[in-house]
Every structure is written in C-alpha cells, then in structure tokens.
C-alpha cells in the first residue's frame, strides 16, 4: 500500500491520517454541538470550540489516581487513538488508490474499530474508580449487543459482491456495477442496520450508556484529566468522522468525490437528530433492542443477499 | 488562604479562556444559590456560547463554583474535591455564605467562609446572586488569567 518512507509519513500524519482526521472530526463535533444548540433554541458555541477544548486540556495537569494501574491507565487512551488513525488512513488510501489495498483489509478495519471500545473498558477498569468500573462493564455489554448486528451488516456486502474482502476490491466492484446501495433490498437493509448501530458504536446519546453523565458522572472518563482526557476526546471526534466514511466506502461507491460531503452531512444530521429527540436507553433495553429487532433485520439482510436479492 | 496566581500565556491562555468547564459544589448552602447556578446554565443564558460546560467530576473542572458556608461535615469533602481537581483550577465563591458566612456566621456547625479553606479568585455577593451576576463573576475570573 505504501511505497517509500517520506510518503508513508505524509499519508499517516498529514493527509488521510492524523491531521486531516483530527480537523475533520473536531469540526464534526462542532456541527453536532451547534445543531443540538439550535434544536434547543440556543445560539451554540463558535466553530473553534472543540479546538479550544482540546488545547486547554493539553495545557492542564494529567493526574494518575492513587492505586490505579499506571501503565494501563496511561496506555488506554492511546490504544483507541492509534486504531482510529490507522482506520482512517486505510479507508482513505483504499479510496484514493483502489488498486493498492491489501487482501483482507476489511477484516483489519473491523478489528481496529473494536479498539476504541476496548480502550474504554481498559480505562474504566484501570482507574480504580467505581464509576469507571461500572462504565467499563456497561461498555462491554453494549459491545456484545451491537457488534453482532454490525458484523452481519458488513458481511451482507461481502456476500452480495461474491466474497470480496478487500476494500479496494469492494470499491472496484462498485465502480463496475454501481453503488452497493443500489444493488437491492439486502444492501439497503444492511445500511439501515449500520445506521442504527452507529450511535452505539460512537457512544452518543440514545446509547451513551457507558458515559451516562447523570448516573455515572463520566463513566470510564471519570478519572482522566489533562492530556489523557484530550486524547479520549480526540478519539471520539475522529471516530465520529471515520465511521460514517467507512460505511460510505462500503455502500456508496467511493468517498473520493465531492458528493461525500453531502452524504456525510446527511448521516451526521441523522445521528444528531436521533441524539436530540431520544432519552438514554437502559443497558438491558439496549441489549434487547440490538439482539432482537436489529439482529433479526441484519440476518434477514444476509439471507436476502445469499438468495441474490 | 491567599489568592491563586494563575499566569498563563499564549495559546494555553486562549484555550483556557475559551473553554472553562465548571464544577458545581455545595458545601452547606441553603440550596438557593445552587438553583441560581442551574438557572445560569439554562438555554436562556446559553453559556455554551462561551464554551462553559457543566462537568460531573472535579478531574475535568477548570473552575470550582462553591456555594454556601463550609460546615464541619463539608470541610474534608471540599478539601478532597479541591485536591482532585486538575490544576490550574480557579475557585469562585458564590453567595453571601460562601464569601463571608452570611446569616450563618457564628453557627456551631460553621468552619468559615470558603476562602479560609481553598484559594478563591472571585467573590460573587448576593443572597442568592442573580444568574447575570454569576456569569459576570466567571468572566472576571477569566480576566485574571
Ligand atoms: S447566600 Fe443566601 S441563598 Fe446562598 S446559600 Fe447562603 S443563605 Fe442560601
């Protein structure tokens, strides 16, 4: 995928990787906060607000609580952070140079996307805080709830296109046969399932069960301050940008076109609207929701794909 | 205890000024000042315009809003919360009680005003102060940076 050192560095740090994802992610969190403010009949923060938050957190003291496991406490934020940077780089590179992607990078991306949630679980358990531990256990339950449905939805695409498991291959297939979304009922169902799972994966409102600031203070983030908290905020912001881009790569032909901005804005507005008109689910309600209707829907999708619809 | 001296410069100062997260702590108030803080955080005043957010844990806080006299029971908790807060962290005393013990001065349960225990940067008088006064107090605290 990469050719030589200097370009690797550029791809990973500047364009599709770190810097680009951070800026795009922070701007998306601003859109989130601004639109939420408008829905609540407020003015809302200025565009640089998420940047100011991160800069301020970088300048503050980072405390390691007494009795916490120092190593895991400090490593946890960086696990999710690096994973999201890698996902963003792999997905964008596959879009820009479809021929250069490696076989099975779809699987790699799916595994890397587990890591932000695992980082939260590690963080909550390492911080020696009852709220953190509760948040970690809830995050674990939530992961068990949505991952199965999400996985089946992604594999509907694989079944539909005849077993191609590289992003470049999927993009090539879509370039030849049209976007996955226009290929029949199974892919539309899969897309709807991914849309339903996205707030859970991102940890925002109907499914911010792990963070739940009204019951758990801040869940796994409770003991984090300064730089470590800033890394968590960045991870969340970057995921808000990267996850929809990954879904668009799978379903909407390619993201290397100006139309992506429109598509991405639509998905973002959908997430924000869901966030603003719904209360938080209890963990058992979320589990039931994902294991019965949503998982059923995604199984239906994969069966339809297998019979060729 | 005397006043803090937080001197920040450059981009750090900008970040701190544009994104003060507040933590709200009652050390023995009659609850009236707390209600006024909540009023100040409602959509009517929309403090998120200035980046002010209410956070649930002192680890994330940049400003501690303390209301009420410090009672014997609240003393260790106040110290604990102040030590837990990530520095730089400013203290704001809200209401006559927090500034000078107010009507509870001399009570058997009273340890003293807030500035006897933790450094206080801004005093907001009133019983209770209006939301506008609280906002203006926080602005003054930020101007001290
Ligand atoms: S200042 Fe007045 S309103 Fe505020 S806590 Fe004291 S008595 Fe209550």
Coordinates of N, CA and C in Angstrom, one line a residue, chain B:
Chain B
X1 N -6.5 31.4 53.4 CA -5.6 31.2 52.3 C -5.6 32.3 51.3
X2 N -4.5 32.7 50.7 CA -4.5 33.8 49.8 C -5.0 33.5 48.4
X3 N -4.9 34.4 47.5 CA -5.4 34.2 46.2 C -4.4 33.4 45.4
X4 N -5.0 32.7 44.4 CA -4.2 32.0 43.4 C -3.5 33.0 42.5
X5 N -2.4 32.6 42.0 CA -1.8 33.4 40.9 C -1.6 32.4 39.7
X6 N -2.7 32.4 38.8 CA -2.5 31.6 37.6 C -2.1 32.5 36.5
X7 N -0.9 32.4 36.1 CA -0.4 33.2 35.0 C -0.2 32.3 33.8
X8 N -1.0 32.3 32.8 CA -0.8 31.5 31.6 C -0.5 32.5 30.5
X9 N 0.1 31.9 29.5 CA 0.5 32.8 28.3 C 0.1 32.1 27.0
X10 N 0.1 32.9 26.0 CA -0.1 32.4 24.6 C -1.3 31.5 24.4
X11 N -1.1 30.4 23.7 CA -2.2 29.6 23.3 C -2.9 28.9 24.4
X12 N -2.1 28.6 25.5 CA -2.7 28.0 26.7 C -3.7 28.9 27.3
X13 N -3.4 30.2 27.4 CA -4.3 31.1 27.9 C -5.6 31.2 27.1
X14 N -5.4 31.2 25.8 CA -6.5 31.3 24.9 C -7.4 30.1 25.1
X15 N -6.8 28.9 25.1 CA -7.6 27.7 25.3 C -8.4 27.8 26.6
X16 N -7.7 28.2 27.7 CA -8.4 28.2 29.0 C -9.5 29.2 29.0
X17 N -9.3 30.4 28.3 CA -10.3 31.4 28.3 C -11.6 31.0 27.5
X18 N -11.3 30.2 26.5 CA -12.4 29.9 25.6 C -13.1 28.6 26.0
X19 N -12.6 27.9 27.0 CA -13.2 26.7 27.3 C -13.2 26.4 28.8
X20 N -13.8 27.2 29.6 CA -13.8 27.0 31.0 C -14.9 26.0 31.4
X21 N -14.6 24.8 31.9 CA -15.6 23.9 32.4 C -15.7 24.0 33.9
X22 N -17.0 24.1 34.3 CA -17.2 24.4 35.7 C -17.7 23.1 36.4
X23 N -17.3 23.1 37.7 CA -17.8 22.0 38.5 C -18.5 22.7 39.7
X24 N -19.7 22.2 40.1 CA -20.5 22.8 41.0 C -20.5 22.1 42.3
X25 N -20.2 22.7 43.4 CA -20.1 22.1 44.7 C -20.8 22.9 45.8
X26 N -21.7 22.2 46.5 CA -22.3 22.9 47.6 C -21.7 22.4 48.9
X27 N -21.2 23.3 49.7 CA -20.6 22.9 50.9 C -21.4 23.2 52.1
X28 N -22.7 23.5 51.9 CA -23.6 23.8 53.1 C -24.5 24.9 52.8
X29 N -24.9 25.1 51.5 CA -25.7 26.2 51.2 C -27.2 25.8 51.5
X30 N -28.1 26.8 51.4 CA -29.5 26.6 51.6 C -30.1 26.1 50.3
X31 N -29.4 25.8 49.3 CA -29.8 25.3 48.0 C -30.3 26.4 47.1
X32 N -30.4 27.6 47.5 CA -30.9 28.7 46.7 C -29.9 29.1 45.7
X33 N -28.6 29.3 46.2 CA -27.5 29.6 45.3 C -27.4 28.6 44.2
X34 N -27.5 27.3 44.6 CA -27.4 26.2 43.6 C -28.4 26.3 42.5
X35 N -29.7 26.7 42.9 CA -30.7 26.8 41.9 C -30.4 28.0 40.9
X36 N -29.7 29.0 41.5 CA -29.4 30.1 40.6 C -28.3 29.7 39.6
X37 N -27.4 28.8 40.0 CA -26.3 28.3 39.1 C -27.0 27.5 38.0
X38 N -28.0 26.7 38.4 CA -28.7 25.9 37.4 C -29.4 26.8 36.4
X39 N -30.0 27.9 36.9 CA -30.6 28.9 36.1 C -29.6 29.5 35.1
X40 N -28.4 29.8 35.5 CA -27.4 30.4 34.7 C -27.0 29.4 33.5
X41 N -27.2 28.1 33.8 CA -26.8 27.1 32.8 C -28.0 26.7 31.8
X42 N -29.1 27.4 32.0 CA -30.3 27.0 31.1 C -30.1 27.6 29.7
X43 N -30.9 27.2 28.7 CA -30.8 27.7 27.4 C -31.0 29.2 27.3
X44 N -31.7 29.8 28.3 CA -32.0 31.2 28.2 C -30.7 32.0 28.2
X45 N -29.7 31.6 29.0 CA -28.4 32.3 29.0 C -27.4 31.7 28.1
X46 N -27.6 30.4 27.8 CA -26.8 29.7 26.8 C -25.3 29.9 27.0
X47 N -24.8 29.4 28.1 CA -23.4 29.6 28.4 C -22.4 28.8 27.5
X48 N -23.0 27.9 26.7 CA -22.1 27.1 25.8 C -21.6 28.1 24.7
X49 N -22.2 29.2 24.5 CA -21.7 30.2 23.6 C -20.2 30.6 23.9
X50 N -20.0 30.6 25.2 CA -18.6 31.0 25.7 C -17.8 29.7 26.0
X51 N -18.3 28.6 25.7 CA -17.5 27.4 25.9 C -17.7 26.8 27.3
X52 N -18.6 27.4 28.1 CA -18.7 27.0 29.5 C -19.6 25.7 29.5
X53 N -19.1 24.7 30.1 CA -19.9 23.4 30.2 C -19.9 23.0 31.7
X54 N -21.0 22.4 32.1 CA -21.0 21.8 33.4 C -20.4 20.4 33.4
X55 N -19.4 20.1 34.2 CA -18.9 18.7 34.2 C -19.2 18.0 35.5
X56 N -19.2 16.7 35.5 CA -19.6 16.0 36.6 C -18.5 15.6 37.6
X57 N -17.2 15.8 37.2 CA -16.1 15.3 38.0 C -15.1 16.4 38.1
X58 N -14.5 16.6 39.3 CA -13.5 17.7 39.5 C -12.3 17.5 38.6
X59 N -12.0 16.2 38.2 CA -10.9 16.0 37.3 C -11.0 16.8 36.0
X60 N -12.2 17.0 35.6 CA -12.3 17.7 34.3 C -12.5 19.2 34.5
X61 N -12.6 19.7 35.8 CA -13.0 21.1 36.0 C -11.9 22.1 35.9
X62 N -12.3 23.3 35.4 CA -11.3 24.4 35.4 C -11.7 25.4 36.4
X63 N -13.0 25.5 36.7 CA -13.5 26.4 37.7 C -14.4 25.7 38.7
X64 N -14.1 25.8 40.0 CA -15.0 25.3 41.0 C -15.9 26.3 41.5
X65 N -17.2 26.1 41.3 CA -18.2 27.0 41.8 C -18.6 26.5 43.2
X66 N -18.3 27.2 44.3 CA -18.6 26.7 45.6 C -19.7 27.6 46.2
X67 N -20.7 27.0 46.7 CA -21.8 27.7 47.3 C -21.9 27.3 48.8
X68 N -22.3 28.3 49.6 CA -22.6 28.0 51.0 C -21.4 28.1 51.9
X69 N -21.7 28.2 53.2 CA -20.6 28.2 54.2 C -20.0 26.8 54.3
X70 N -18.8 26.8 54.7 CA -18.2 25.5 54.9 C -18.5 24.9 56.2
X71 N -19.3 23.8 56.2 CA -19.7 23.2 57.5 C -18.7 22.2 57.9
X72 N -18.8 21.8 59.2 CA -17.8 20.8 59.7 C -17.9 19.5 58.8
X73 N -19.1 19.1 58.4 CA -19.2 17.9 57.6 C -18.6 18.1 56.2
X74 N -18.7 19.3 55.7 CA -18.3 19.5 54.3 C -16.8 19.8 54.2
X75 N -16.2 20.1 55.3 CA -14.8 20.5 55.2 C -13.9 19.5 54.5
X76 N -13.9 18.2 55.0 CA -13.0 17.3 54.4 C -13.3 17.0 52.9
X77 N -14.6 17.1 52.6 CA -15.1 16.9 51.2 C -14.6 18.0 50.3
X78 N -14.7 19.2 50.8 CA -14.2 20.4 50.0 C -12.7 20.2 49.7
X79 N -12.0 19.9 50.7 CA -10.5 19.8 50.6 C -10.2 18.7 49.5
X80 N -11.0 17.6 49.7 CA -10.8 16.4 48.8 C -11.0 16.8 47.3
X81 N -12.2 17.5 47.1 CA -12.5 17.9 45.8 C -11.5 18.8 45.2
X82 N -11.0 19.8 46.0 CA -10.0 20.7 45.5 C -8.8 20.0 45.2
X83 N -8.4 19.0 46.0 CA -7.1 18.3 45.6 C -7.3 17.4 44.4
X84 N -8.5 17.0 44.2 CA -8.8 16.1 43.0 C -8.8 16.9 41.7
X85 N -9.1 18.2 41.8 CA -9.2 19.0 40.5 C -7.8 19.1 39.9
X86 N -7.8 19.0 38.5 CA -6.6 19.2 37.8 C -6.2 20.7 37.7
X87 N -5.0 21.0 38.1 CA -4.6 22.4 38.1 C -4.2 22.8 36.7
X88 N -4.3 24.0 36.3 CA -4.8 25.2 37.0 C -6.3 25.1 37.2
X89 N -6.8 25.4 38.4 CA -8.2 25.4 38.6 C -8.5 26.6 39.5
X90 N -9.6 27.3 39.1 CA -9.9 28.5 39.8 C -11.0 28.2 40.8
X91 N -11.1 29.1 41.9 CA -12.2 28.9 42.8 C -13.1 30.1 42.7
X92 N -14.4 29.9 42.7 CA -15.3 31.0 42.7 C -16.3 30.8 43.9
X93 N -16.4 31.8 44.8 CA -17.3 31.7 45.9 C -18.6 32.4 45.5
X94 N -19.7 31.6 45.6 CA -21.0 32.2 45.1 C -21.9 32.4 46.3
X95 N -22.4 33.6 46.5 CA -23.4 33.9 47.5 C -22.7 34.5 48.8
X96 N -23.5 35.1 49.6 CA -23.0 35.8 50.8 C -22.4 34.7 51.7
X97 N -23.0 33.5 51.8 CA -22.5 32.5 52.7 C -21.1 32.1 52.3
X98 N -20.8 31.9 51.1 CA -19.5 31.4 50.7 C -18.5 32.5 50.8
X99 N -18.9 33.8 50.6 CA -18.0 34.9 50.7 C -17.6 35.2 52.1
X100 N -18.6 35.2 53.0 CA -18.4 35.7 54.4 C -19.2 35.1 55.5
X101 N -19.8 33.9 55.2 CA -20.6 33.2 56.1 C -22.0 33.7 56.2
X102 N -22.3 34.9 55.8 CA -23.7 35.4 55.7 C -24.4 35.2 57.0
X103 N -25.7 34.8 56.8 CA -26.5 34.7 58.0 C -26.1 33.5 58.9
X104 N -25.2 32.7 58.5 CA -24.8 31.5 59.3 C -23.6 31.8 60.2
X105 N -23.1 33.1 60.1 CA -21.9 33.4 60.8 C -22.0 33.1 62.3
X106 N -21.0 32.4 62.9 CA -21.1 32.2 64.3 C -21.8 30.9 64.7
X107 N -22.4 30.2 63.7 CA -23.1 29.0 64.0 C -22.2 27.9 64.5
X108 N -22.8 26.9 65.2 CA -21.9 25.9 65.8 C -21.3 24.9 64.8
X109 N -22.0 24.9 63.6 CA -21.5 23.9 62.6 C -20.6 24.6 61.6
X110 N -20.3 25.9 61.8 CA -19.6 26.6 60.7 C -18.1 26.6 60.9
X111 N -17.4 26.2 59.8 CA -15.9 26.3 59.9 C -15.5 27.7 59.5
X112 N -16.1 28.2 58.5 CA -15.7 29.6 58.0 C -16.1 29.7 56.5
X113 N -15.8 30.9 56.0 CA -16.1 31.1 54.6 C -15.1 30.3 53.7
X114 N -15.5 30.2 52.4 CA -14.7 29.2 51.5 C -13.3 29.6 51.4
X115 N -12.9 31.0 51.5 CA -11.5 31.3 51.2 C -10.6 31.0 52.4
X116 N -11.2 30.5 53.5 CA -10.4 30.1 54.6 C -9.8 28.7 54.3
X117 N -10.5 27.9 53.4 CA -10.1 26.6 53.1 C -9.4 26.4 51.8
X118 N -9.9 27.0 50.7 CA -9.2 26.8 49.4 C -9.1 28.2 48.8
X119 N -8.1 28.4 47.9 CA -7.9 29.7 47.3 C -9.1 30.1 46.5
X120 N -9.6 31.3 46.7 CA -10.7 31.8 45.9 C -10.3 33.0 45.0
X121 N -10.7 33.0 43.8 CA -10.3 34.0 42.8 C -11.4 35.1 42.8
X122 N -12.6 34.7 42.8 CA -13.7 35.7 42.6 C -14.8 35.5 43.7
X123 N -15.3 36.6 44.2 CA -16.4 36.5 45.2 C -17.6 37.1 44.5
X124 N -18.7 36.4 44.6 CA -19.9 36.9 44.0 C -20.9 37.1 45.1
X125 N -21.2 38.3 45.5 CA -22.1 38.6 46.6 C -23.5 38.4 46.2
X126 N -24.4 38.4 47.1 CA -25.9 38.3 46.8 C -26.4 37.1 47.6
X127 N -27.7 37.2 47.9 CA -28.3 36.1 48.7 C -29.7 35.7 48.1
X128 N -29.8 35.0 47.0 CA -28.7 34.5 46.2 C -28.3 35.5 45.1
X129 N -27.1 35.4 44.5 CA -26.8 36.2 43.4 C -27.6 35.9 42.1
X130 N -27.9 36.8 41.3 CA -28.7 36.5 40.1 C -27.8 35.8 39.1
X131 N -28.3 35.1 38.1 CA -27.5 34.4 37.1 C -26.6 35.3 36.4
X132 N -27.1 36.6 36.1 CA -26.2 37.5 35.5 C -25.0 37.8 36.3
X133 N -25.2 37.9 37.6 CA -24.0 38.2 38.5 C -23.0 37.0 38.5
X134 N -23.6 35.8 38.4 CA -22.7 34.6 38.4 C -21.9 34.6 37.1
X135 N -22.6 34.9 36.0 CA -21.8 35.0 34.7 C -20.8 36.0 34.7
X136 N -21.1 37.2 35.2 CA -20.1 38.3 35.3 C -19.0 37.9 36.2
X137 N -19.2 37.2 37.2 CA -18.2 36.7 38.1 C -17.2 35.8 37.4
X138 N -17.8 34.8 36.6 CA -16.9 33.9 35.9 C -16.1 34.6 34.9
X139 N -16.7 35.6 34.2 CA -15.9 36.4 33.3 C -14.8 37.1 33.9
X140 N -15.0 37.7 35.1 CA -14.0 38.4 35.9 C -12.9 37.4 36.3
X141 N -13.3 36.2 36.6 CA -12.2 35.2 37.0 C -11.4 34.9 35.8
X142 N -12.0 34.8 34.6 CA -11.2 34.5 33.4 C -10.3 35.7 33.0
X143 N -10.7 36.9 33.3 CA -9.9 38.1 33.0 C -8.7 38.2 33.9
X144 N -8.7 37.4 35.0 CA -7.5 37.4 35.8 C -6.3 36.6 35.3
X145 N -6.6 35.8 34.3 CA -5.6 34.9 33.8 C -4.4 35.6 33.2

